[in-house]
Short mmCIF file of C-alpha atoms in Angstrom, two decimals:
data_model
loop_
_atom_site.label_atom_id
_atom_site.label_comp_id
_atom_site.label_asym_id
_atom_site.label_seq_id
_atom_site.Cartn_x
_atom_site.Cartn_y
_atom_site.Cartn_z
CA MET A 24 0.45 21.68 -46.10
CA ILE A 25 -2.17 18.98 -45.57
CA HIS A 26 -5.83 19.66 -46.28
CA ALA A 27 -7.91 16.75 -45.04
CA LYS A 28 -11.56 15.84 -44.87
CA ILE A 29 -11.77 12.32 -43.49
CA ARG A 30 -14.79 10.20 -42.64
CA LYS A 31 -14.44 6.61 -41.44
CA GLN A 32 -17.12 4.48 -39.78
CA PHE A 33 -16.65 1.32 -37.71
CA SER A 34 -19.84 -0.58 -36.96
CA GLU A 35 -20.72 -2.08 -33.62
CA GLY A 36 -19.47 -5.63 -33.12
CA PRO A 37 -19.98 -8.40 -30.55
CA GLU A 38 -17.22 -6.96 -28.32
CA SER A 39 -16.68 -3.50 -29.79
CA ALA A 40 -18.58 -0.24 -29.69
CA PRO A 41 -19.27 1.71 -32.89
CA PHE A 42 -16.87 4.53 -33.77
CA SER A 43 -17.10 7.34 -36.29
CA LEU A 44 -14.24 9.59 -37.40
CA ASP A 45 -15.38 12.83 -39.01
CA LEU A 46 -12.62 15.46 -39.25
CA GLU A 47 -11.86 18.37 -41.54
CA PHE A 48 -8.67 20.38 -40.99
CA GLU A 49 -5.49 21.81 -42.45
CA THR A 50 -2.01 21.74 -40.95
CA ALA A 51 0.39 24.60 -40.26
CA ALA A 52 1.92 26.14 -43.37
CA GLY A 53 5.55 25.79 -44.47
CA SER A 54 7.81 23.80 -42.15
CA GLY A 55 5.48 24.22 -39.17
CA ALA A 56 4.34 21.51 -36.78
CA THR A 57 0.69 20.66 -36.15
CA VAL A 58 -0.31 18.60 -33.12
CA LEU A 59 -3.36 16.32 -32.96
CA PHE A 60 -4.21 16.35 -29.25
CA GLY A 61 -6.81 14.21 -27.52
CA PRO A 62 -7.41 11.17 -25.32
CA SER A 63 -6.76 7.58 -26.32
CA GLY A 64 -9.44 6.26 -28.64
CA SER A 65 -10.37 9.65 -30.09
CA GLY A 66 -9.22 8.83 -33.63
CA LYS A 67 -5.78 10.49 -33.74
CA THR A 68 -3.79 7.50 -35.00
CA LEU A 69 -6.61 6.60 -37.41
CA THR A 70 -6.25 10.09 -38.87
CA LEU A 71 -2.51 9.65 -39.27
CA ASP A 72 -2.98 6.23 -40.90
CA SER A 73 -5.54 7.69 -43.32
CA ILE A 74 -3.07 10.39 -44.41
CA ALA A 75 -0.22 7.87 -44.75
CA GLY A 76 -2.37 5.53 -46.85
CA PHE A 77 -2.58 2.61 -44.42
CA VAL A 78 -6.33 3.13 -43.99
CA ARG A 79 -8.80 4.05 -46.71
CA PRO A 80 -11.50 6.48 -45.50
CA ASP A 81 -15.12 5.84 -46.39
CA SER A 82 -15.40 9.33 -47.85
CA GLY A 83 -13.57 12.65 -48.02
CA ARG A 84 -10.47 14.11 -49.59
CA ILE A 85 -6.79 14.42 -48.58
CA LEU A 86 -4.39 16.81 -50.29
CA LEU A 87 -0.68 17.34 -49.67
CA ASP A 88 0.62 20.60 -51.15
CA ASP A 89 -2.34 20.58 -53.60
CA ASP A 90 -1.56 17.04 -54.76
CA ILE A 91 -4.46 14.64 -54.26
CA LEU A 92 -3.60 11.65 -52.06
CA PHE A 93 -7.18 10.47 -51.65
CA ASP A 94 -10.46 11.54 -53.21
CA ALA A 95 -13.54 9.41 -52.66
CA PRO A 96 -15.72 10.81 -55.49
CA THR A 97 -13.08 10.13 -58.18
CA GLY A 98 -11.70 6.93 -56.61
CA VAL A 99 -8.15 8.30 -56.25
CA CYS A 100 -6.25 6.53 -53.45
CA LEU A 101 -2.46 6.60 -53.72
CA THR A 102 -0.46 3.82 -52.10
CA PRO A 103 1.70 4.66 -49.05
CA GLN A 104 4.80 4.49 -51.28
CA GLN A 105 3.33 7.02 -53.70
CA ARG A 106 2.44 9.50 -50.95
CA ASN A 107 6.02 10.01 -49.75
CA CYS A 108 5.05 10.54 -46.09
CA GLY A 109 7.64 9.73 -43.42
CA TYR A 110 6.01 7.84 -40.55
CA VAL A 111 7.43 7.42 -37.03
CA PHE A 112 5.40 4.70 -35.30
CA GLN A 113 4.65 4.40 -31.59
CA ASN A 114 6.70 1.21 -31.30
CA TYR A 115 9.46 2.52 -33.66
CA ALA A 116 8.75 -0.41 -36.11
CA LEU A 117 12.45 -1.05 -36.69
CA PHE A 118 13.26 -4.44 -38.24
CA PRO A 119 14.52 -6.49 -35.27
CA HIS A 120 16.80 -8.75 -37.36
CA MET A 121 18.63 -5.77 -38.89
CA THR A 122 21.20 -3.43 -37.41
CA LEU A 123 20.34 0.25 -37.20
CA ARG A 124 22.48 0.88 -40.29
CA GLN A 125 20.68 -1.88 -42.19
CA ASN A 126 17.32 -0.35 -41.22
CA LEU A 127 18.46 2.91 -42.82
CA GLU A 128 19.81 1.06 -45.86
CA PHE A 129 16.45 -0.61 -46.37
CA ALA A 130 14.66 2.78 -46.30
CA ALA A 131 17.17 4.28 -48.75
CA GLU A 132 17.28 1.39 -51.23
CA ARG A 133 15.64 3.42 -54.03
CA ARG A 134 18.43 5.98 -54.04
CA PRO A 135 21.48 5.56 -56.32
CA ARG A 136 24.19 3.47 -54.67
CA LEU A 137 26.77 6.21 -54.04
CA GLU A 138 24.17 8.70 -52.92
CA ARG A 139 22.59 6.06 -50.68
CA HIS A 140 25.89 5.34 -48.91
CA ARG A 141 26.60 9.05 -48.38
CA ARG A 142 23.09 9.78 -47.16
CA ILE A 143 23.09 6.93 -44.65
CA ASN A 144 26.40 8.09 -43.16
CA GLU A 145 25.04 11.65 -42.91
CA MET A 146 21.93 10.48 -41.07
CA ILE A 147 23.93 8.32 -38.67
CA GLU A 148 26.11 11.30 -37.86
CA GLN A 149 23.26 13.83 -37.60
CA PHE A 150 21.29 11.60 -35.24
CA HIS A 151 24.36 10.64 -33.16
CA LEU A 152 24.16 6.92 -33.91
CA GLU A 153 27.82 6.36 -34.79
CA ASP A 154 28.55 4.18 -31.74
CA VAL A 155 25.48 1.95 -32.14
CA ALA A 156 24.93 1.74 -35.92
CA GLY A 157 26.09 -1.88 -35.92
CA ARG A 158 23.70 -2.96 -33.18
CA ARG A 159 20.21 -4.37 -33.50
CA PRO A 160 17.21 -2.55 -32.02
CA HIS A 161 17.01 -4.73 -28.91
CA GLN A 162 20.63 -3.82 -28.11
CA VAL A 163 20.13 -0.04 -27.91
CA SER A 164 18.21 2.37 -25.69
CA GLY A 165 14.72 3.69 -26.31
CA GLY A 166 16.13 7.10 -27.23
CA GLN A 167 18.51 5.58 -29.78
CA LYS A 168 15.70 3.51 -31.31
CA GLN A 169 13.57 6.64 -31.51
CA ARG A 170 16.36 8.62 -33.24
CA CYS A 171 16.92 5.77 -35.71
CA SER A 172 13.19 5.63 -36.42
CA ILE A 173 13.12 9.36 -37.18
CA ALA A 174 16.26 9.10 -39.32
CA ARG A 175 14.71 6.23 -41.28
CA ALA A 176 11.53 8.23 -41.86
CA LEU A 177 13.54 11.21 -43.14
CA ILE A 178 16.09 9.41 -45.29
CA GLY A 179 13.73 9.31 -48.27
CA ALA A 180 13.19 13.11 -48.13
CA PRO A 181 9.46 12.88 -47.29
CA ARG A 182 7.10 15.78 -47.93
CA VAL A 183 5.67 15.52 -44.42
CA LEU A 184 6.75 13.74 -41.23
CA LEU A 185 3.98 11.92 -39.32
CA LEU A 186 4.76 11.09 -35.69
CA ASP A 187 2.52 8.91 -33.52
CA GLU A 188 3.11 9.55 -29.80
CA PRO A 189 6.85 10.13 -30.36
CA ALA A 190 7.73 10.52 -26.65
CA ARG A 191 5.70 7.56 -25.43
CA GLY A 192 7.69 5.41 -23.02
CA LEU A 193 10.62 7.83 -22.77
CA ASP A 194 11.76 9.18 -19.41
CA ALA A 195 12.15 12.93 -18.81
CA PRO A 196 15.77 13.29 -20.04
CA LEU A 197 15.05 11.25 -23.19
CA ARG A 198 11.89 13.26 -23.88
CA SER A 199 13.89 16.47 -23.64
CA GLU A 200 16.48 14.99 -25.99
CA LEU A 201 13.75 13.95 -28.44
CA TYR A 202 12.27 17.44 -28.49
CA ASP A 203 15.72 18.87 -29.24
CA VAL A 204 16.12 16.37 -32.08
CA LEU A 205 12.75 17.28 -33.61
CA ARG A 206 13.45 21.00 -33.36
CA GLN A 207 16.73 20.36 -35.15
CA VAL A 208 14.87 18.34 -37.80
CA ARG A 209 12.73 21.38 -38.56
CA LEU A 210 15.80 23.62 -38.86
CA THR A 211 17.93 21.19 -40.87
CA PHE A 212 15.40 19.47 -43.11
CA GLY A 213 12.52 21.98 -43.19
CA THR A 214 10.08 19.06 -43.15
CA PRO A 215 6.55 19.89 -41.91
CA MET A 216 5.32 17.66 -39.10
CA LEU A 217 1.98 16.27 -37.95
CA VAL A 218 2.30 14.93 -34.40
CA VAL A 219 -0.18 12.80 -32.45
CA THR A 220 -0.08 13.14 -28.66
CA HIS A 221 -2.19 13.17 -25.51
CA ASP A 222 0.52 15.13 -23.63
CA LEU A 223 -0.19 18.85 -23.35
CA GLU A 224 3.46 19.62 -22.60
CA GLU A 225 4.38 18.03 -25.92
CA CYS A 226 1.96 20.37 -27.70
CA PHE A 227 3.87 23.36 -26.31
CA GLU A 228 7.26 21.79 -27.02
CA LEU A 229 6.56 20.95 -30.65
CA GLY A 230 3.38 22.54 -31.97
CA ASP A 231 2.71 25.74 -33.88
CA ARG A 232 -0.91 24.73 -34.34
CA MET A 233 -3.04 22.47 -32.15
CA LEU A 234 -6.08 20.44 -33.16
CA VAL A 235 -8.11 19.09 -30.23
CA VAL A 236 -9.90 15.84 -31.08
CA ARG A 237 -12.61 14.12 -29.05
CA ASP A 238 -14.63 11.04 -30.06
CA GLY A 239 -13.63 11.41 -33.70
CA ARG A 240 -14.57 15.10 -33.89
CA LEU A 241 -12.54 18.29 -33.96
CA VAL A 242 -13.57 20.39 -30.95
CA GLN A 243 -11.07 23.29 -31.01
CA THR A 244 -8.14 24.64 -33.04
CA GLY A 245 -5.52 27.30 -32.40
CA SER A 246 -2.01 27.71 -31.10
CA PRO A 247 -1.23 25.67 -27.96
CA ARG A 248 -1.21 28.86 -25.90
CA GLU A 249 -4.59 29.99 -27.29
CA VAL A 250 -6.22 26.62 -26.61
CA ALA A 251 -4.75 26.27 -23.12
CA SER A 252 -5.66 29.81 -22.07
CA ARG A 253 -9.16 29.89 -23.58
CA PRO A 254 -10.73 26.41 -23.83
CA ALA A 255 -13.73 26.55 -26.15
CA ASN A 256 -16.04 24.57 -23.89
CA LEU A 257 -16.27 22.36 -20.83
CA GLU A 258 -15.26 19.30 -22.83
CA VAL A 259 -11.95 20.86 -23.92
CA ALA A 260 -11.25 22.21 -20.42
CA ARG A 261 -11.60 18.68 -19.04
CA LEU A 262 -9.28 17.28 -21.71
CA LEU A 263 -6.59 19.85 -20.92
CA GLY A 264 -6.62 18.97 -17.23
CA LEU A 265 -5.41 22.45 -16.29
CA TYR A 266 -8.46 23.88 -14.58
CA ASN A 267 -10.72 23.65 -11.58
CA LEU A 268 -14.26 23.29 -12.92
CA MET A 269 -16.96 24.32 -10.47
CA PRO A 270 -20.74 24.66 -10.96
CA ALA A 271 -22.14 28.11 -10.23
CA GLU A 272 -25.30 30.17 -10.69
CA ILE A 273 -25.52 33.76 -11.92
CA ARG A 274 -27.11 35.98 -9.27
CA ALA A 275 -26.55 39.44 -10.78
CA LEU A 276 -25.25 41.02 -14.00
CA ASP A 277 -24.21 44.65 -14.50
CA PRO A 278 -22.88 45.39 -18.02
CA GLY A 279 -22.40 49.07 -17.18
CA ARG A 280 -19.94 48.26 -14.40
CA ASN A 281 -18.64 45.12 -16.14
CA THR A 282 -19.45 43.00 -13.09
CA SER A 283 -21.37 39.89 -12.13
CA ARG A 284 -22.27 38.13 -8.90
CA LEU A 285 -22.10 34.35 -8.80
CA SER A 286 -23.23 31.77 -6.27
CA VAL A 287 -20.69 29.00 -5.66
CA GLN A 288 -21.50 26.36 -3.04
CA GLY A 289 -23.84 28.79 -1.32
CA PHE A 290 -21.36 31.68 -1.21
CA ASP A 291 -21.37 34.78 -3.40
CA ILE A 292 -18.31 35.85 -5.35
CA GLY A 293 -17.85 38.76 -7.75
CA GLY A 294 -16.61 38.42 -11.29
CA SER A 295 -16.54 40.22 -14.62
CA TYR A 296 -19.69 40.70 -16.70
CA ILE A 297 -20.70 37.53 -18.56
CA PRO A 298 -22.11 38.32 -22.00
CA GLY A 299 -24.70 36.02 -23.52
CA HIS A 300 -26.09 34.85 -20.16
CA LEU A 301 -29.09 35.71 -17.97
CA ILE A 302 -29.60 35.91 -14.24
CA GLY A 303 -30.39 32.43 -12.96
CA ASP A 304 -28.29 30.65 -15.59
CA ARG A 305 -26.22 27.74 -14.36
CA ILE A 306 -22.63 27.91 -15.53
CA THR A 307 -19.24 26.35 -14.85
CA LEU A 308 -16.34 28.33 -13.42
CA CYS A 309 -13.01 27.57 -15.04
CA ILE A 310 -9.97 28.65 -13.02
CA ARG A 311 -6.38 27.42 -12.82
CA PRO A 312 -5.01 26.09 -9.50
CA ASP A 313 -2.14 28.57 -9.63
CA SER A 314 -4.58 31.51 -9.96
CA LEU A 315 -6.26 30.83 -6.62
CA ARG A 316 -5.06 32.01 -3.21
CA ALA A 317 -5.52 30.11 0.04
CA PHE A 318 -5.10 31.10 3.69
CA PRO A 319 -5.67 29.35 7.03
CA ARG A 320 -9.16 30.23 8.19
CA ASP A 321 -9.24 32.85 10.98
CA GLY A 322 -13.00 33.06 11.43
CA SER A 323 -13.78 35.85 8.96
CA LEU A 324 -14.42 35.81 5.22
CA ARG A 325 -13.37 38.63 2.94
CA PRO A 326 -14.85 39.27 -0.54
CA ASN A 327 -14.53 36.36 -2.99
CA GLN A 328 -13.45 33.92 -0.28
CA ILE A 329 -15.04 30.50 0.35
CA PRO A 330 -14.15 28.08 3.19
CA PHE A 331 -12.80 24.63 2.34
CA SER A 332 -11.27 21.69 4.20
CA VAL A 333 -7.97 20.08 3.18
CA VAL A 334 -8.29 16.53 1.83
CA ARG A 335 -4.65 15.99 0.94
CA ALA A 336 -1.51 17.78 -0.18
CA VAL A 337 1.08 16.65 -2.73
CA ASP A 338 4.59 18.01 -3.02
CA ARG A 339 5.45 19.23 -6.50
CA PRO A 340 8.72 20.61 -7.95
CA ALA A 341 7.51 24.21 -7.69
CA GLY A 342 5.57 23.96 -4.42
CA VAL A 343 2.56 22.12 -3.00
CA ARG A 344 -0.72 21.17 -4.69
CA VAL A 345 -3.46 21.21 -2.08
CA GLU A 346 -6.70 19.31 -2.73
CA PHE A 347 -9.73 20.58 -0.85
CA ASN A 348 -13.19 19.11 -0.48
CA SER A 349 -15.39 19.39 -3.59
CA GLY A 350 -12.31 18.49 -5.65
CA LEU A 351 -10.88 22.02 -5.68
CA THR A 352 -7.09 22.17 -6.10
CA VAL A 353 -4.80 25.10 -5.34
CA ASP A 354 -1.07 25.44 -6.05
CA LEU A 355 0.77 27.12 -3.18
CA PRO A 356 4.41 27.98 -2.45
CA ARG A 357 5.84 25.45 -0.03
CA SER A 358 6.46 28.20 2.50
CA SER A 359 2.77 29.18 2.50
CA PHE A 360 1.35 25.76 3.36
CA ASP A 361 0.99 24.54 6.93
CA PRO A 362 0.13 20.81 6.92
CA THR A 363 -1.25 20.99 10.47
CA VAL A 364 -4.06 23.34 9.40
CA LYS A 365 -7.17 21.63 8.02
CA GLU A 366 -9.60 24.54 7.61
CA TRP A 367 -8.74 27.13 4.96
CA VAL A 368 -10.35 29.88 2.93
CA VAL A 369 -9.76 30.03 -0.82
CA GLU A 370 -9.88 33.38 -2.62
CA PHE A 371 -11.16 33.56 -6.19
CA PRO A 372 -9.60 36.59 -7.95
CA ALA A 373 -12.27 38.03 -10.24
CA ALA A 374 -9.82 38.61 -13.10
CA SER A 375 -8.81 34.93 -13.12
CA ILE A 376 -12.30 33.47 -13.45
CA GLN A 377 -13.44 32.14 -16.82
CA VAL A 378 -16.98 30.96 -17.44
CA LEU A 379 -18.03 28.02 -19.61
#
């Protein structure tokens, strides 16, 4: 398990904005996988590099299984070789002049000769590289380079596996194959993983624990399901990209009946009671596109319905995503959407509304 408190400051330059990384976290216990999730430029790779020893933080402390890797007050800062962290880089970082086998040999050079030969053959077999082990990186596919990069990171029996955007640049079948490989790594090697990604699907595929990072700060932690179902604030909801976010005003609150009345674009809708708020407060509704219902407008409005006009519709594998004015999106079954109809009513089920 990693316990990390990392602070790193970059000053403003002639063509660069200042940036400050200030994180404190611990990873999932045992052989679990922790995912650092956030947009580009939020400090995820910098965090990984600080743990691996490629970057020295300005202050803080990093422990791996209670062993100190970095401690600013005492001046301890182990080299990358001393930390024994396997690192899978975004660009694979395979030596281009070496074959895949030679890349593995280089990573295993500290092992005894007979053990090194046996271990390399095992890794080639486990990662299905038998037919391409004699080729150089530019002669193999992205998926094969990725598998070789993971095998090279694991061949030294690291205490933790650090992966920086492992599925970047891979198409859907190769991503699926990569996820299968990493799940097998956990079963076979029992190596804990810390994964950097900006892909929410990857969090669900790989992560036991999710750390949401924004502008160098930790803004929410929890399992991927917990974070996705209950974003901590508006900032996290925007990062997830799963929700419609609509401004509203509280018109009435009734704790006894567990109800509220909200004004959205001049229309009243009913919801559950909202603790910690007062009548007149301005809030943001947070609701998933697949939780909304939409019907062609027939002239009447029923409770919790608001009229909208269609802006565009996009076919998706499971149906149609309809974008209405005000940026509202609704996911509908293909059979329920009539492209000739422009005026619709959207129903907001009270049980599906979250408030931020």
